[in-house]
CSV table of C-alpha atoms in Angstrom, one decimal:
chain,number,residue,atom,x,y,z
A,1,UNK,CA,0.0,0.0,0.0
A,2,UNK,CA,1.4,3.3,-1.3
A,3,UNK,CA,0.7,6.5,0.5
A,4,UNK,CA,1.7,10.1,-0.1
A,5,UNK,CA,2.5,11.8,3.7
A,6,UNK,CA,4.5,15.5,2.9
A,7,UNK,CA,5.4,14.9,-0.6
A,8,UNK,CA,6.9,11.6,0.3
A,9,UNK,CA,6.0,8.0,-0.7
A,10,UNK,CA,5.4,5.3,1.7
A,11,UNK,CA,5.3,1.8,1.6
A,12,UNK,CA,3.3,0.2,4.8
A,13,UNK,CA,4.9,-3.1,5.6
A,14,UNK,CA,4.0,-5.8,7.9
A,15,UNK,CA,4.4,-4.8,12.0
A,16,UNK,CA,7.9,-6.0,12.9
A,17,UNK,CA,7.1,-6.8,15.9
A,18,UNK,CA,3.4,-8.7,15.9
A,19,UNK,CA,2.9,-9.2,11.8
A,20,UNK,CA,0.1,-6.5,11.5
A,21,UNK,CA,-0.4,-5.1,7.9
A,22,UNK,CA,-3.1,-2.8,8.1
A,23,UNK,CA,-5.0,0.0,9.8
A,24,UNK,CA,-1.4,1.5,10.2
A,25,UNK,CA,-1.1,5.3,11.0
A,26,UNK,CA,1.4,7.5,9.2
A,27,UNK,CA,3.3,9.9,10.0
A,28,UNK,CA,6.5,12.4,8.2
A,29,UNK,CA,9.3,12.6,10.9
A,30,UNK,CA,11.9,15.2,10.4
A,31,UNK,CA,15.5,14.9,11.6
A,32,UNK,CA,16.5,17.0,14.3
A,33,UNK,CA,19.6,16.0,16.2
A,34,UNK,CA,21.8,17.7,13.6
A,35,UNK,CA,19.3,19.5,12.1
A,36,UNK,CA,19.0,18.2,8.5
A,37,UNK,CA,15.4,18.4,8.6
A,38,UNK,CA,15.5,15.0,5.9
A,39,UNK,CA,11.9,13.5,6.1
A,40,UNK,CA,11.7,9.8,6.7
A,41,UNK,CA,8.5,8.1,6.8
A,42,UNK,CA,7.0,6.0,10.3
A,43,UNK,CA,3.7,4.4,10.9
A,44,UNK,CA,2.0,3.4,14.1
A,45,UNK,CA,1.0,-0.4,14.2
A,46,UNK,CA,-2.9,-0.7,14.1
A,47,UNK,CA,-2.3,-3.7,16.6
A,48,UNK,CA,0.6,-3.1,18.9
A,49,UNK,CA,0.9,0.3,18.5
A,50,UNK,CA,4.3,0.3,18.0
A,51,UNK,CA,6.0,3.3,15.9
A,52,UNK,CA,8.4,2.1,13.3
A,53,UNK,CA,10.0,3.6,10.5
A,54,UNK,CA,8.7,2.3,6.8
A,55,UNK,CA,12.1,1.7,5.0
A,56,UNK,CA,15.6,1.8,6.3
A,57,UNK,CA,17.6,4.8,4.8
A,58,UNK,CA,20.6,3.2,2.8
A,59,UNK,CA,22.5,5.8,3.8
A,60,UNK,CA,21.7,5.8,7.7
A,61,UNK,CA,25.5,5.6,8.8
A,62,UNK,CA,25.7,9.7,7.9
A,63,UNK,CA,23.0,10.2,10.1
A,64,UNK,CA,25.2,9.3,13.4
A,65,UNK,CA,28.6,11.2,12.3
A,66,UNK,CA,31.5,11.9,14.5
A,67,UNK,CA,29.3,14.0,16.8
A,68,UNK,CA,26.8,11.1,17.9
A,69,UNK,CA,27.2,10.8,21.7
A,70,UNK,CA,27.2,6.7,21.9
A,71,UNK,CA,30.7,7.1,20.3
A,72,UNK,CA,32.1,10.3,21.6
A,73,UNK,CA,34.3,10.8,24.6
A,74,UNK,CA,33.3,13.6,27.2
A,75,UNK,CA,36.2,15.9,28.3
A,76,UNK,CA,35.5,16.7,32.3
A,77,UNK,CA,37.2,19.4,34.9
A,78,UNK,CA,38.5,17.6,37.5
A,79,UNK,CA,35.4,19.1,39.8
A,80,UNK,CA,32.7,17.7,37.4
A,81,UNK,CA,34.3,14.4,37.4
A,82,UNK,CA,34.8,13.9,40.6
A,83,UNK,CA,30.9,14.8,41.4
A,84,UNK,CA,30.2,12.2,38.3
A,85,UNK,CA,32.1,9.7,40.5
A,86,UNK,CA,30.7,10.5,43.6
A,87,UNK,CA,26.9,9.8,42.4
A,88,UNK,CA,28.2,6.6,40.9
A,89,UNK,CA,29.8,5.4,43.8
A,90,UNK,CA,26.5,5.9,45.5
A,91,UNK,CA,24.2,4.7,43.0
A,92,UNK,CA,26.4,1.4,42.3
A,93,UNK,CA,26.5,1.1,45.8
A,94,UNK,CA,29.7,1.1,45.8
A,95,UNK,CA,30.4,3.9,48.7
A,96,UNK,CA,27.1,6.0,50.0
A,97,UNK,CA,29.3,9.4,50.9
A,98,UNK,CA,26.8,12.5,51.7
A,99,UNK,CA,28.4,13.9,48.1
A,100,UNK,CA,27.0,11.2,46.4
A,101,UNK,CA,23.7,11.5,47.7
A,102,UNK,CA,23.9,15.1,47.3
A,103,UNK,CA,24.1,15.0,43.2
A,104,UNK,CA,22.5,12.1,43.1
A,105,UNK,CA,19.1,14.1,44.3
A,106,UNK,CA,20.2,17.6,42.3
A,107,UNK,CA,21.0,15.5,39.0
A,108,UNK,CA,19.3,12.1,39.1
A,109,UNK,CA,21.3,8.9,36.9
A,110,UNK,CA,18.7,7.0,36.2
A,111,UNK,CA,20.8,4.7,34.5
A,112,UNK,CA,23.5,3.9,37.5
A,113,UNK,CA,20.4,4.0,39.7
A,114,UNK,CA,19.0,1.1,38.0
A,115,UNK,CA,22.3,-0.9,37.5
A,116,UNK,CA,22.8,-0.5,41.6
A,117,UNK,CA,19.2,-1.8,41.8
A,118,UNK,CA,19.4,-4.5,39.6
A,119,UNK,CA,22.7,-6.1,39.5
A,120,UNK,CA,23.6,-6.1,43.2
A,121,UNK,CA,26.6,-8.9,42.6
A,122,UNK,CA,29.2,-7.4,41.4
A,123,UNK,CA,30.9,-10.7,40.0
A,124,UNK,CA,27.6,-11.0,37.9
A,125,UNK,CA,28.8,-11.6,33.8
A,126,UNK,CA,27.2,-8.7,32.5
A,127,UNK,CA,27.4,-8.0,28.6
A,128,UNK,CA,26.1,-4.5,27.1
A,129,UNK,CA,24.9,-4.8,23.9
A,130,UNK,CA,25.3,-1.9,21.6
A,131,UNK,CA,27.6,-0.1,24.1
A,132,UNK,CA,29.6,2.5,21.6
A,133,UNK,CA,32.9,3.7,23.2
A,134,UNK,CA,32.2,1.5,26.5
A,135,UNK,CA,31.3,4.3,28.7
A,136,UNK,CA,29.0,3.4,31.3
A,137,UNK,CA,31.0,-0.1,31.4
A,138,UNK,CA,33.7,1.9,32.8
A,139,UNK,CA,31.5,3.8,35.3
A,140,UNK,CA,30.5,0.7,36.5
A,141,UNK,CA,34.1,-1.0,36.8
A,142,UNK,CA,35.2,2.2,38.6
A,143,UNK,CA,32.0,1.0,41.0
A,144,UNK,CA,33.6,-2.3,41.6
A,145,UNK,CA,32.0,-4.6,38.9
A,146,UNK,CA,34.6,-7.2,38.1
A,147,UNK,CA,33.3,-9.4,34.7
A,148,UNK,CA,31.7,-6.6,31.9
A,149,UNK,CA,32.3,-6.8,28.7
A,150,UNK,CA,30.6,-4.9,25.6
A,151,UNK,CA,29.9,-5.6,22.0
A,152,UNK,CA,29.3,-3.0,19.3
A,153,UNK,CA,28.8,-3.3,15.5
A,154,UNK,CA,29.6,-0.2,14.6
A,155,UNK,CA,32.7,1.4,16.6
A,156,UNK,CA,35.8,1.6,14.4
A,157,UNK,CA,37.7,-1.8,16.0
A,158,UNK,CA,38.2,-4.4,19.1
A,159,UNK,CA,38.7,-1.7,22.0
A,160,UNK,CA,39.6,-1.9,25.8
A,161,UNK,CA,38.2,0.9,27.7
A,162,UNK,CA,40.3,3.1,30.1
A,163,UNK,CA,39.3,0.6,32.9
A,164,UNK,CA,40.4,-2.6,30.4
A,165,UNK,CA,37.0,-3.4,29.9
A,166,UNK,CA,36.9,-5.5,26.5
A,167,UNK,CA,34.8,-4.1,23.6
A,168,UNK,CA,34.4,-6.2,20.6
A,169,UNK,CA,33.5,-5.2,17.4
A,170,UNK,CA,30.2,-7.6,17.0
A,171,UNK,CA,27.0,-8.0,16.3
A,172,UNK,CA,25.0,-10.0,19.3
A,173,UNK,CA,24.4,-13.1,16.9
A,174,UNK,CA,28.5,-13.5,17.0
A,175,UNK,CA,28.7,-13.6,20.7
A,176,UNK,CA,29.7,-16.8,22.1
A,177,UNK,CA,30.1,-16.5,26.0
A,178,UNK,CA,27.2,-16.5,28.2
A,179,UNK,CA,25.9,-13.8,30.5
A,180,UNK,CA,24.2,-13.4,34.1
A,181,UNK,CA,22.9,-10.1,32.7
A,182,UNK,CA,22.3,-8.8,29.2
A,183,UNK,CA,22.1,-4.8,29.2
A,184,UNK,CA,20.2,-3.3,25.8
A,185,UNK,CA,20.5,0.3,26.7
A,186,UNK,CA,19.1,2.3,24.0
A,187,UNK,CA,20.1,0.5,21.9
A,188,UNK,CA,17.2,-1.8,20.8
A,189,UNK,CA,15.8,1.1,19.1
A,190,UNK,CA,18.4,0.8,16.6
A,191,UNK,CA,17.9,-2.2,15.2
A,192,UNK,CA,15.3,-2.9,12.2
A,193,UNK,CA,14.5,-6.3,13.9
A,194,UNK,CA,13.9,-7.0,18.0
A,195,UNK,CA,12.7,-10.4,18.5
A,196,UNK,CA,15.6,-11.7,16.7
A,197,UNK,CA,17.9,-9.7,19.2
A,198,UNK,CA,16.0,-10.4,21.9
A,199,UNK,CA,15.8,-14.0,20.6
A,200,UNK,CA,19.7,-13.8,20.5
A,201,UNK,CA,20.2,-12.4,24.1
A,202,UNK,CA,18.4,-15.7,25.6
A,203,UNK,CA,20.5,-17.8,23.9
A,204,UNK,CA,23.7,-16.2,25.5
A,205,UNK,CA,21.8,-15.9,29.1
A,206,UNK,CA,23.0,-17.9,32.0
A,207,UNK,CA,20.3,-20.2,33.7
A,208,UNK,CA,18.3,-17.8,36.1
A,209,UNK,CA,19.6,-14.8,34.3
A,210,UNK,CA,17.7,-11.5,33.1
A,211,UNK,CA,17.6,-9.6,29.9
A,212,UNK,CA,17.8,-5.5,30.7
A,213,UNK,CA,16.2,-3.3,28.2
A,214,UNK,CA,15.9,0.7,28.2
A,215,UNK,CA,14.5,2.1,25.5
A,216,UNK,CA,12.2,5.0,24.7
A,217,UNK,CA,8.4,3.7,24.6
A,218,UNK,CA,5.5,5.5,22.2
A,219,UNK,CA,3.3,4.5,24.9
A,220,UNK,CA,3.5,7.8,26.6
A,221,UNK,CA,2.0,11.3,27.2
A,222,UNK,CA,4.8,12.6,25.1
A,223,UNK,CA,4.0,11.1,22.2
A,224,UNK,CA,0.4,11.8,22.5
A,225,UNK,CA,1.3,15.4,23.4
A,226,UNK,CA,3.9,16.0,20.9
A,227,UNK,CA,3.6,13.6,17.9
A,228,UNK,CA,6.2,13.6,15.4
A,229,UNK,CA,8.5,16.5,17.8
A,230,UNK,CA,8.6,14.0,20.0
A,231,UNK,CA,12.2,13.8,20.7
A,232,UNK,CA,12.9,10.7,21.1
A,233,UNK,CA,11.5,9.1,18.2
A,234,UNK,CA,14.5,10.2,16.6
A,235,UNK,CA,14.5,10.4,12.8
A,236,UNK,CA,15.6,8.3,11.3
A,237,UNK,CA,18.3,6.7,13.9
A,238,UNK,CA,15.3,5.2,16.3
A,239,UNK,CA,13.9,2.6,13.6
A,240,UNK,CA,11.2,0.9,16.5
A,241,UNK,CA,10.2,2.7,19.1
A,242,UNK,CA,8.3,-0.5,20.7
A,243,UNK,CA,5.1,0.4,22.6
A,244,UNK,CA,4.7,-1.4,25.9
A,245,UNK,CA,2.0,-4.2,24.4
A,246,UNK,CA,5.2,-4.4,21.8
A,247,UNK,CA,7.8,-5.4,24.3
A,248,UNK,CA,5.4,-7.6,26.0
A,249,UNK,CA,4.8,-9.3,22.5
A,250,UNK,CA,8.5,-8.9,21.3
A,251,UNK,CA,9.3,-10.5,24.3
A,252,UNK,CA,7.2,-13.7,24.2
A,253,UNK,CA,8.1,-14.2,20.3
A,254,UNK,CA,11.9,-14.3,21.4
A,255,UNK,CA,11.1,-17.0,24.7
A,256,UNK,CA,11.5,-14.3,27.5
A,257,UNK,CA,8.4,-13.1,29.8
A,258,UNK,CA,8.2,-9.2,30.8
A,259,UNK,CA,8.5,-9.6,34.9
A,260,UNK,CA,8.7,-5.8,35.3
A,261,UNK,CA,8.6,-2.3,34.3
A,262,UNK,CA,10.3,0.7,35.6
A,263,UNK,CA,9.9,4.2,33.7
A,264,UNK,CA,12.7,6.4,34.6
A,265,UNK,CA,12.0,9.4,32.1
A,266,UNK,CA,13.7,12.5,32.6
A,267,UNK,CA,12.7,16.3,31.8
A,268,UNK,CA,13.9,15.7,28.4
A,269,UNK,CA,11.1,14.2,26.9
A,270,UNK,CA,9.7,17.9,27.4
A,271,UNK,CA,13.0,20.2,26.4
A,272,UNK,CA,13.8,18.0,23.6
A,273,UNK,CA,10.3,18.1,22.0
A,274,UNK,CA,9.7,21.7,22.8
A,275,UNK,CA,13.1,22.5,21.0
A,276,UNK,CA,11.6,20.6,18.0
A,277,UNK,CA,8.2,22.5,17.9
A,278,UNK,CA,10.1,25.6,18.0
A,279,UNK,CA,11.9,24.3,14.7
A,280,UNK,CA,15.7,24.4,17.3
A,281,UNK,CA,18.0,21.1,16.5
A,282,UNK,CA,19.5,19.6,19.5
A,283,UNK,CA,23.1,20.7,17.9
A,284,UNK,CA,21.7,24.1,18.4
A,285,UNK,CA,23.6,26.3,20.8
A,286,UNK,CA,19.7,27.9,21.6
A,287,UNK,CA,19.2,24.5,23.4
A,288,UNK,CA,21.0,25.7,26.5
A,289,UNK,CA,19.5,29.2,27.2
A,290,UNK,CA,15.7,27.9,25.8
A,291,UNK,CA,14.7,26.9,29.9
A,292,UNK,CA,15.3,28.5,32.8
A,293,UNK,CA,16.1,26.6,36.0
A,294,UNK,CA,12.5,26.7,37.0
A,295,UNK,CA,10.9,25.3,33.9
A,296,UNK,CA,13.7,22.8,34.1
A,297,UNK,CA,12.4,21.7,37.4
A,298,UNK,CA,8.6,21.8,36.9
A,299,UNK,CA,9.2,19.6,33.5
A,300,UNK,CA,11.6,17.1,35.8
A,301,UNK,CA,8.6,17.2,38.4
A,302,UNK,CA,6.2,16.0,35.9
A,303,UNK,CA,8.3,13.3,34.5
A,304,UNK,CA,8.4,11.8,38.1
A,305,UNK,CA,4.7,11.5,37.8
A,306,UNK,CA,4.1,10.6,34.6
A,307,UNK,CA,6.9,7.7,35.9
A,308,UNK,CA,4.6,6.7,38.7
A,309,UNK,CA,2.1,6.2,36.4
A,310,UNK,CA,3.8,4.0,34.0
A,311,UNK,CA,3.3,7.2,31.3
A,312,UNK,CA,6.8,8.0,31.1
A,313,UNK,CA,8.8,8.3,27.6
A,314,UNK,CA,11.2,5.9,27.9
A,315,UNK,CA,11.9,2.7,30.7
A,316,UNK,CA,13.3,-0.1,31.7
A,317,UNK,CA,12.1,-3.6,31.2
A,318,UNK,CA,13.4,-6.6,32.6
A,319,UNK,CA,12.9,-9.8,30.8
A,320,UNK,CA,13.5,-13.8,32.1
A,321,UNK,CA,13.3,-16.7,30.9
């Protein structure tokens, strides 16, 4: 079925993740990260409701460029780092010092939070799939975890982070060792397929294990609010942005069961998308001076809420066997 949305055409496909082929929505999502304002064309499942771009751009490696953050490194003062460290020592669990605390309440990690919550052992054989330049694998080696290692398609070689961590060049199909924990974080949105990586994260999982997935969900007042400047649907770079009925399916189709959910959406889903309504790229130097620290504070009030009631943009969901 052929569809003009903006100018463009559009060919609807099945659902990738539950097989539906019509009653689709469309939609024309710009891209906003860098600003190149290409179109690329999405639908909505008519089943699952999950958002998924129609055709993969042939060309989608120019859309992540040097500046994409998965693969950058961050240059710190010695003050910032040290307050980075501090919260992850406390989140991790690693050492619960008052400055941990401190910037842990001022400038919430919801990722470290969850790792601390999740993965208490910290001999556990944890694997991050789609981890760029092995960044938060360091953060959490610094926090004591002993056995991490990443895997990453698309960084330029085989790396070892600053902590030694290995990082392999690899899709999740070539892994051979098993894990007590597989981390997906956000990174399942990237891929054109999730059952089958899903499908190849249980076959690497230890007996008793648990699959870890963050991701940005279209089941969320964001979406609803914002549509298409919805920032994190991410033209064209996000091509599945799984609703929660999606994972639940996805899920099921690879042999895991969804056991729990934990939104952990941030002010962002707000600054991000207002940015894009107002036509400002996140590459923008407006994106720092757009909020003041009080709007900042009322949008990260209302993502606690909308987390409590599981209407958050993006979350965490854990996934056994």
């Amino acid at each position: 079925m052929a569809t003009q949305i903006s100018g463009i055409s559009m060919t609807i496909h099945s659902c990738r993740v539950c097989g539906h082929d019509v009653d689709h929505t469309e939609y024309a999502a710009r891209e906003m990260m860098f600003g190149t304002r290409d179109v690329f064309p999405y639908f909505l499942c008519g089943d699952c409701g999950t958002l998924q771009i129609a055709e993969l751009p042939a060309d989608i490696a120019r859309y992540y460029g040097e500046g994409y953050y998965s693969f950058s490194t961050v240059e710190r003062t010695p003050l910032k780092k040290w307050l980075i460290d501090s919260r992850d020592q406390h989140n991790l669990r690693a050492r619960r010092g008052v400055a941990g605390f401190v910037v842990s309440m001022l400038k919430p990690d919801p990722t470290t939070e969850l790792i601390g919550d999740l993965i208490r052992d910290k001999s556990s054989h944890v694997l991050d799939v789609g981890c760029g330049s092995g960044e938060l694998l360091d953060r959490m080696a610094n926090a004591g975890y002993t056995r991490l290692a990443g895997v990453d398609p698309f960084i330029a070689a085989d790396l070892r982070t600053a902590t030694g961590v290995p990082v392999s060049k690899k899709f999740i199909h070539e892994v051979t060792d098993t894990y007590d924990v597989v981390m997906f974080n956000h990174s399942l949105e990237h891929v054109d397929d999730p059952i089958a990586s899903l499908t190849e994260a249980r076959r690497v999982l230890r007996p008793g294990g648990r699959v870890i997935v963050r991701i940005p969900t279209v089941s969320c007042e964001a979406w609803d609010r914002y549509g298409t400047d919805w920032v994190q649907l991410d033209a064209p770079r996000h091509f599945v942005l799984l609703s929660r009925d999606g994972v639940a399916r996805a899920a099921s189709a690879a042999g895991l069961r969804l056991t729990s959910t934990i939104d952990d959406s941030g002010e962002f889903q707000f600054t991000g998308s207002e940015l894009y309504q107002r036509d400002i790229p996140l590459s923008d130097p407006r994106r720092n001076t757009t909020f003041g620290k009080m709007a900042i504070l009322r949008y990260r009030m209302k993502a606690r809420a909308l987390n409590r009631q599981h209407r958050g943009d993006q979350a965490a969901f854990i996934l056994e066997v």
